[in-house]
């Protein structure tokens, strides 16, 4: 596992499994935050096997006081990861064609 991915997973663990839930401040802002958090994971992980983390973090919230499980949050996580991973693949393949 690359250092950048490991560091980002540590940050995601704190952000997603901390009992204190930060307020997004705008309607639907938490879904945007979920999307962006996992979009970045898709970009830095460079490996589709990391798709387990969007599901794992949301499921583990069942066991964290002050947190709750949400299918909408999990959907935002998965869509964000998928978009990030596909962007990385597209960028990588485009670079190969240019080389």
Short mmCIF file of N, CA, C and O in Angstrom, two decimals:
data_model
loop_
_atom_site.label_atom_id
_atom_site.label_comp_id
_atom_site.label_asym_id
_atom_site.label_seq_id
_atom_site.Cartn_x
_atom_site.Cartn_y
_atom_site.Cartn_z
N UNK A 1 0.85 -1.18 0.00
CA UNK A 1 0.00 0.00 0.00
C UNK A 1 0.90 1.23 0.00
O UNK A 1 1.84 1.33 0.76
N UNK A 2 0.58 2.13 -0.89
CA UNK A 2 1.37 3.36 -0.96
C UNK A 2 1.13 4.23 0.26
O UNK A 2 0.06 4.21 0.86
N UNK A 3 2.14 5.01 0.62
CA UNK A 3 2.05 5.87 1.81
C UNK A 3 0.89 6.86 1.71
O UNK A 3 0.19 7.09 2.70
N UNK A 4 0.70 7.45 0.55
CA UNK A 4 -0.37 8.44 0.37
C UNK A 4 -1.74 7.79 0.63
O UNK A 4 -2.58 8.37 1.30
N UNK A 5 -1.93 6.60 0.12
CA UNK A 5 -3.20 5.89 0.31
C UNK A 5 -3.39 5.55 1.78
O UNK A 5 -4.49 5.74 2.33
N UNK A 6 -2.36 5.08 2.43
CA UNK A 6 -2.45 4.74 3.85
C UNK A 6 -2.79 5.98 4.69
O UNK A 6 -3.67 5.93 5.54
N UNK A 7 -2.11 7.08 4.42
CA UNK A 7 -2.39 8.32 5.16
C UNK A 7 -3.83 8.78 4.93
O UNK A 7 -4.51 9.21 5.86
N UNK A 8 -4.29 8.66 3.69
CA UNK A 8 -5.65 9.09 3.41
C UNK A 8 -6.67 8.17 4.08
O UNK A 8 -7.70 8.63 4.57
N UNK A 9 -6.38 6.87 4.13
CA UNK A 9 -7.28 5.95 4.84
C UNK A 9 -7.34 6.26 6.33
O UNK A 9 -8.40 6.13 6.95
N UNK A 10 -6.23 6.67 6.91
CA UNK A 10 -6.23 7.07 8.32
C UNK A 10 -7.12 8.30 8.51
O UNK A 10 -7.93 8.35 9.44
N UNK A 11 -7.00 9.27 7.62
CA UNK A 11 -7.84 10.47 7.68
C UNK A 11 -9.32 10.09 7.53
O UNK A 11 -10.18 10.58 8.27
N UNK A 12 -9.63 9.22 6.57
CA UNK A 12 -11.02 8.78 6.37
C UNK A 12 -11.55 8.03 7.59
O UNK A 12 -12.72 8.19 7.95
N UNK A 13 -10.71 7.23 8.20
CA UNK A 13 -11.12 6.50 9.40
C UNK A 13 -11.53 7.48 10.48
O UNK A 13 -12.58 7.34 11.10
N UNK A 14 -10.71 8.48 10.71
CA UNK A 14 -11.03 9.49 11.71
C UNK A 14 -12.31 10.24 11.34
O UNK A 14 -13.21 10.41 12.17
N UNK A 15 -12.42 10.67 10.10
CA UNK A 15 -13.57 11.47 9.67
C UNK A 15 -14.87 10.67 9.71
O UNK A 15 -15.93 11.22 10.04
N UNK A 16 -14.81 9.38 9.41
CA UNK A 16 -16.02 8.58 9.30
C UNK A 16 -16.38 7.83 10.57
O UNK A 16 -17.53 7.41 10.72
N UNK A 17 -15.42 7.62 11.46
CA UNK A 17 -15.71 6.82 12.65
C UNK A 17 -15.56 7.59 13.95
O UNK A 17 -15.65 7.03 15.03
N UNK A 18 -15.35 8.89 13.85
CA UNK A 18 -15.31 9.74 15.02
C UNK A 18 -16.75 9.94 15.52
O UNK A 18 -17.65 10.15 14.71
N UNK A 19 -16.97 9.87 16.84
CA UNK A 19 -18.34 10.06 17.35
C UNK A 19 -18.93 11.43 17.06
O UNK A 19 -20.12 11.57 16.93
N UNK A 20 -18.09 12.43 16.94
CA UNK A 20 -18.60 13.78 16.68
C UNK A 20 -18.80 13.97 15.18
O UNK A 20 -17.87 13.82 14.40
N UNK A 21 -20.02 14.30 14.79
CA UNK A 21 -20.34 14.48 13.38
C UNK A 21 -20.26 15.96 13.03
O UNK A 21 -20.98 16.76 13.60
N UNK A 22 -19.36 16.32 12.10
CA UNK A 22 -19.29 17.73 11.71
C UNK A 22 -20.53 18.13 10.91
O UNK A 22 -21.10 17.32 10.19
N UNK A 23 -20.94 19.37 11.04
CA UNK A 23 -22.10 19.87 10.31
C UNK A 23 -21.67 20.38 8.95
O UNK A 23 -20.67 21.09 8.83
N UNK A 24 -22.43 20.02 7.93
CA UNK A 24 -22.10 20.47 6.57
C UNK A 24 -22.50 21.92 6.34
O UNK A 24 -21.91 22.60 5.52
N UNK A 25 -23.53 22.39 7.03
CA UNK A 25 -23.93 23.79 6.91
C UNK A 25 -24.87 24.10 5.76
O UNK A 25 -25.44 25.17 5.72
N UNK A 26 -25.02 23.19 4.81
CA UNK A 26 -25.96 23.38 3.70
C UNK A 26 -26.77 22.10 3.51
O UNK A 26 -26.29 21.01 3.82
N UNK A 27 -27.97 22.26 2.99
CA UNK A 27 -28.82 21.08 2.75
C UNK A 27 -28.15 20.14 1.75
O UNK A 27 -27.69 20.57 0.69
N UNK A 28 -28.05 18.89 2.11
CA UNK A 28 -27.41 17.91 1.24
C UNK A 28 -25.91 17.97 1.25
O UNK A 28 -25.25 17.22 0.53
N UNK A 29 -25.35 18.84 2.06
CA UNK A 29 -23.90 19.01 2.11
C UNK A 29 -23.17 17.77 2.56
O UNK A 29 -22.04 17.52 2.14
N UNK A 30 -23.81 16.97 3.42
CA UNK A 30 -23.14 15.76 3.88
C UNK A 30 -22.97 14.76 2.74
O UNK A 30 -21.97 14.06 2.67
N UNK A 31 -23.92 14.72 1.81
CA UNK A 31 -23.78 13.81 0.65
C UNK A 31 -22.64 14.27 -0.25
O UNK A 31 -21.88 13.46 -0.78
N UNK A 32 -22.52 15.59 -0.40
CA UNK A 32 -21.41 16.13 -1.19
C UNK A 32 -20.08 15.78 -0.52
O UNK A 32 -19.12 15.38 -1.19
N UNK A 33 -20.03 15.91 0.80
CA UNK A 33 -18.81 15.58 1.54
C UNK A 33 -18.47 14.10 1.37
O UNK A 33 -17.30 13.75 1.12
N UNK A 34 -19.47 13.23 1.49
CA UNK A 34 -19.23 11.79 1.29
C UNK A 34 -18.69 11.53 -0.11
O UNK A 34 -17.73 10.78 -0.28
N UNK A 35 -19.33 12.13 -1.11
CA UNK A 35 -18.90 11.95 -2.49
C UNK A 35 -17.43 12.36 -2.66
O UNK A 35 -16.62 11.62 -3.21
N UNK A 36 -17.09 13.56 -2.17
CA UNK A 36 -15.73 14.08 -2.35
C UNK A 36 -14.69 13.27 -1.58
O UNK A 36 -13.58 13.03 -2.08
N UNK A 37 -15.03 12.85 -0.34
CA UNK A 37 -14.09 12.04 0.44
C UNK A 37 -13.68 10.79 -0.32
O UNK A 37 -12.50 10.43 -0.37
N UNK A 38 -14.65 10.12 -0.90
CA UNK A 38 -14.36 8.85 -1.55
C UNK A 38 -13.92 9.01 -3.00
O UNK A 38 -13.24 8.13 -3.54
N UNK A 39 -14.23 10.15 -3.62
CA UNK A 39 -13.66 10.46 -4.92
C UNK A 39 -12.14 10.53 -4.78
O UNK A 39 -11.40 9.97 -5.59
N UNK A 40 -11.69 11.21 -3.73
CA UNK A 40 -10.25 11.32 -3.49
C UNK A 40 -9.64 9.94 -3.25
O UNK A 40 -8.57 9.63 -3.76
N UNK A 41 -10.34 9.09 -2.48
CA UNK A 41 -9.82 7.73 -2.28
C UNK A 41 -9.69 7.00 -3.60
O UNK A 41 -8.70 6.30 -3.84
N UNK A 42 -10.68 7.13 -4.47
CA UNK A 42 -10.60 6.49 -5.79
C UNK A 42 -9.41 6.98 -6.59
O UNK A 42 -8.78 6.20 -7.31
N UNK A 43 -9.09 8.25 -6.45
CA UNK A 43 -7.94 8.82 -7.18
C UNK A 43 -6.61 8.35 -6.60
O UNK A 43 -5.70 7.99 -7.34
N UNK A 44 -6.48 8.38 -5.27
CA UNK A 44 -5.17 8.07 -4.67
C UNK A 44 -4.92 6.57 -4.52
O UNK A 44 -3.77 6.15 -4.51
N UNK A 45 -5.98 5.77 -4.43
CA UNK A 45 -5.76 4.34 -4.22
C UNK A 45 -5.30 3.63 -5.49
O UNK A 45 -4.52 2.70 -5.43
N UNK A 46 -5.83 4.07 -6.63
CA UNK A 46 -5.46 3.49 -7.92
C UNK A 46 -5.73 1.99 -7.99
O UNK A 46 -5.07 1.27 -8.73
N UNK A 47 -6.69 1.52 -7.20
CA UNK A 47 -6.97 0.08 -7.15
C UNK A 47 -8.44 -0.11 -6.84
O UNK A 47 -8.92 0.35 -5.80
N UNK A 48 -9.14 -0.82 -7.72
CA UNK A 48 -10.57 -0.99 -7.52
C UNK A 48 -10.91 -1.85 -6.31
O UNK A 48 -12.04 -1.81 -5.82
N UNK A 49 -9.96 -2.58 -5.77
CA UNK A 49 -10.24 -3.39 -4.59
C UNK A 49 -10.54 -2.54 -3.36
O UNK A 49 -11.12 -3.02 -2.39
N UNK A 50 -10.19 -1.26 -3.41
CA UNK A 50 -10.47 -0.36 -2.30
C UNK A 50 -11.95 0.01 -2.20
O UNK A 50 -12.35 0.72 -1.31
N UNK A 51 -12.77 -0.51 -3.11
CA UNK A 51 -14.20 -0.24 -3.08
C UNK A 51 -14.84 -0.75 -1.80
O UNK A 51 -15.94 -0.33 -1.43
N UNK A 52 -14.18 -1.62 -1.09
CA UNK A 52 -14.69 -2.12 0.18
C UNK A 52 -14.79 -0.99 1.22
O UNK A 52 -15.67 -1.02 2.09
N UNK A 53 -13.92 0.00 1.15
CA UNK A 53 -13.89 1.03 2.18
C UNK A 53 -15.14 1.92 2.22
O UNK A 53 -15.60 2.25 3.31
N UNK A 54 -15.72 2.33 1.09
CA UNK A 54 -16.96 3.10 1.18
C UNK A 54 -18.08 2.33 1.89
O UNK A 54 -18.87 2.91 2.64
N UNK A 55 -18.12 1.04 1.68
CA UNK A 55 -19.14 0.20 2.33
C UNK A 55 -18.77 -0.03 3.79
O UNK A 55 -19.61 0.09 4.69
N UNK A 56 -17.51 -0.35 4.04
CA UNK A 56 -17.05 -0.66 5.39
C UNK A 56 -17.24 0.51 6.34
O UNK A 56 -17.78 0.34 7.44
N UNK A 57 -16.82 1.70 5.94
CA UNK A 57 -16.92 2.85 6.84
C UNK A 57 -18.37 3.17 7.19
O UNK A 57 -18.69 3.47 8.34
N UNK A 58 -19.27 3.10 6.21
CA UNK A 58 -20.66 3.40 6.49
C UNK A 58 -21.27 2.33 7.40
O UNK A 58 -22.02 2.64 8.32
N UNK A 59 -20.92 1.08 7.17
CA UNK A 59 -21.44 -0.01 8.00
C UNK A 59 -20.93 0.09 9.43
O UNK A 59 -21.69 -0.12 10.38
N UNK A 60 -19.66 0.43 9.60
CA UNK A 60 -19.09 0.54 10.94
C UNK A 60 -19.72 1.66 11.75
O UNK A 60 -19.68 1.64 12.99
N UNK A 61 -20.34 2.62 11.08
CA UNK A 61 -21.00 3.71 11.80
C UNK A 61 -22.17 3.21 12.64
O UNK A 61 -22.60 3.89 13.57
N UNK A 62 -22.66 2.01 12.36
CA UNK A 62 -23.70 1.40 13.19
C UNK A 62 -23.23 1.22 14.64
O UNK A 62 -24.04 1.19 15.55
N UNK A 63 -21.92 1.09 14.83
CA UNK A 63 -21.36 0.79 16.13
C UNK A 63 -20.70 1.99 16.81
O UNK A 63 -20.07 1.85 17.85
N UNK A 64 -20.84 3.18 16.21
CA UNK A 64 -20.22 4.39 16.75
C UNK A 64 -21.31 5.27 17.35
O UNK A 64 -22.25 5.66 16.63
N UNK A 65 -21.20 5.59 18.64
CA UNK A 65 -22.20 6.48 19.25
C UNK A 65 -22.28 7.82 18.52
O UNK A 65 -21.26 8.40 18.15
N UNK A 66 -23.50 8.28 18.27
CA UNK A 66 -23.69 9.55 17.58
C UNK A 66 -23.69 9.43 16.07
O UNK A 66 -23.90 10.42 15.37
N UNK A 67 -23.42 8.25 15.55
CA UNK A 67 -23.40 8.02 14.11
C UNK A 67 -24.53 7.07 13.74
O UNK A 67 -25.04 6.33 14.58
N UNK A 68 -24.89 7.06 12.48
CA UNK A 68 -25.92 6.14 12.02
C UNK A 68 -25.62 5.69 10.59
O UNK A 68 -24.93 6.40 9.85
N UNK A 69 -26.14 4.56 10.24
CA UNK A 69 -25.99 4.00 8.90
C UNK A 69 -26.99 4.67 7.96
O UNK A 69 -28.12 4.93 8.34
N UNK A 70 -26.57 4.97 6.74
CA UNK A 70 -27.45 5.56 5.74
C UNK A 70 -27.13 4.99 4.36
O UNK A 70 -25.98 5.07 3.91
N UNK A 71 -28.16 4.44 3.71
CA UNK A 71 -27.96 3.95 2.34
C UNK A 71 -27.62 5.11 1.39
O UNK A 71 -26.85 4.92 0.45
N UNK A 72 -28.17 6.29 1.64
CA UNK A 72 -27.85 7.44 0.78
C UNK A 72 -26.39 7.86 0.94
O UNK A 72 -25.73 8.19 -0.05
N UNK A 73 -25.89 7.83 2.18
CA UNK A 73 -24.47 8.13 2.39
C UNK A 73 -23.60 7.09 1.72
O UNK A 73 -22.59 7.42 1.08
N UNK A 74 -23.98 5.81 1.85
CA UNK A 74 -23.20 4.75 1.23
C UNK A 74 -23.21 4.91 -0.30
O UNK A 74 -22.19 4.71 -0.96
N UNK A 75 -24.35 5.30 -0.83
CA UNK A 75 -24.44 5.52 -2.28
C UNK A 75 -23.50 6.65 -2.71
O UNK A 75 -22.80 6.53 -3.72
N UNK A 76 -23.51 7.75 -1.94
CA UNK A 76 -22.60 8.86 -2.25
C UNK A 76 -21.15 8.41 -2.16
O UNK A 76 -20.32 8.79 -2.99
N UNK A 77 -20.84 7.58 -1.15
CA UNK A 77 -19.48 7.04 -1.00
C UNK A 77 -19.08 6.23 -2.24
O UNK A 77 -18.00 6.41 -2.80
N UNK A 78 -19.96 5.31 -2.64
CA UNK A 78 -19.65 4.41 -3.76
C UNK A 78 -19.56 5.17 -5.08
O UNK A 78 -18.66 4.90 -5.89
N UNK A 79 -20.46 6.10 -5.29
CA UNK A 79 -20.42 6.88 -6.53
C UNK A 79 -19.15 7.72 -6.57
O UNK A 79 -18.46 7.78 -7.59
N UNK A 80 -18.81 8.35 -5.44
CA UNK A 80 -17.58 9.14 -5.38
C UNK A 80 -16.35 8.29 -5.67
O UNK A 80 -15.49 8.68 -6.46
N UNK A 81 -16.27 7.12 -5.03
CA UNK A 81 -15.13 6.24 -5.27
C UNK A 81 -15.07 5.83 -6.74
O UNK A 81 -14.00 5.88 -7.36
N UNK A 82 -16.20 5.44 -7.30
CA UNK A 82 -16.24 5.01 -8.70
C UNK A 82 -15.79 6.10 -9.65
O UNK A 82 -15.00 5.87 -10.56
N UNK A 83 -16.28 7.31 -9.42
CA UNK A 83 -15.88 8.44 -10.27
C UNK A 83 -14.39 8.71 -10.13
O UNK A 83 -13.68 8.90 -11.13
N UNK A 84 -13.89 8.71 -8.91
CA UNK A 84 -12.46 8.94 -8.69
C UNK A 84 -11.59 7.88 -9.35
O UNK A 84 -10.60 8.19 -10.02
N UNK A 85 -11.98 6.63 -9.19
CA UNK A 85 -11.21 5.54 -9.79
C UNK A 85 -11.24 5.63 -11.31
O UNK A 85 -10.21 5.48 -11.98
N UNK A 86 -12.43 5.89 -11.88
CA UNK A 86 -12.53 6.00 -13.34
C UNK A 86 -11.76 7.20 -13.87
O UNK A 86 -11.16 7.11 -14.94
N UNK A 87 -11.75 8.31 -13.14
CA UNK A 87 -10.94 9.46 -13.54
C UNK A 87 -9.47 9.11 -13.55
O UNK A 87 -8.73 9.49 -14.47
N UNK A 88 -9.02 8.40 -12.52
CA UNK A 88 -7.60 8.00 -12.47
C UNK A 88 -7.27 7.10 -13.66
O UNK A 88 -6.25 7.29 -14.33
N UNK A 89 -8.14 6.12 -13.94
CA UNK A 89 -7.89 5.21 -15.08
C UNK A 89 -7.86 5.98 -16.39
O UNK A 89 -7.00 5.74 -17.23
N UNK A 90 -8.83 6.88 -16.57
CA UNK A 90 -8.87 7.67 -17.80
C UNK A 90 -7.59 8.49 -17.95
O UNK A 90 -6.99 8.54 -19.02
N UNK A 91 -7.18 9.14 -16.87
CA UNK A 91 -5.96 9.97 -16.91
C UNK A 91 -4.73 9.11 -17.21
O UNK A 91 -3.89 9.48 -18.03
N UNK A 92 -4.64 7.96 -16.57
CA UNK A 92 -3.50 7.07 -16.75
C UNK A 92 -3.45 6.54 -18.19
O UNK A 92 -2.38 6.50 -18.80
N UNK A 93 -4.59 6.13 -18.73
CA UNK A 93 -4.62 5.62 -20.09
C UNK A 93 -4.34 6.72 -21.10
O UNK A 93 -3.70 6.49 -22.13
N UNK A 94 -4.82 7.94 -20.84
CA UNK A 94 -4.54 9.06 -21.72
C UNK A 94 -3.05 9.37 -21.74
O UNK A 94 -2.49 9.66 -22.79
N UNK A 95 -2.41 9.29 -20.58
CA UNK A 95 -0.96 9.53 -20.49
C UNK A 95 -0.20 8.47 -21.28
O UNK A 95 0.79 8.79 -21.94
N UNK A 96 -0.65 7.22 -21.20
CA UNK A 96 0.01 6.15 -21.96
C UNK A 96 -0.08 6.39 -23.46
O UNK A 96 0.87 6.14 -24.20
N UNK A 97 -1.22 6.88 -23.91
CA UNK A 97 -1.39 7.14 -25.36
C UNK A 97 -0.54 8.32 -25.82
O UNK A 97 -0.08 8.36 -26.96
N UNK A 98 -0.33 9.29 -24.92
CA UNK A 98 0.48 10.46 -25.28
C UNK A 98 1.97 10.13 -25.31
O UNK A 98 2.73 10.80 -25.97
N UNK A 99 2.37 9.11 -24.56
CA UNK A 99 3.80 8.79 -24.43
C UNK A 99 4.33 8.08 -25.67
O UNK A 99 3.73 7.62 -26.53
#
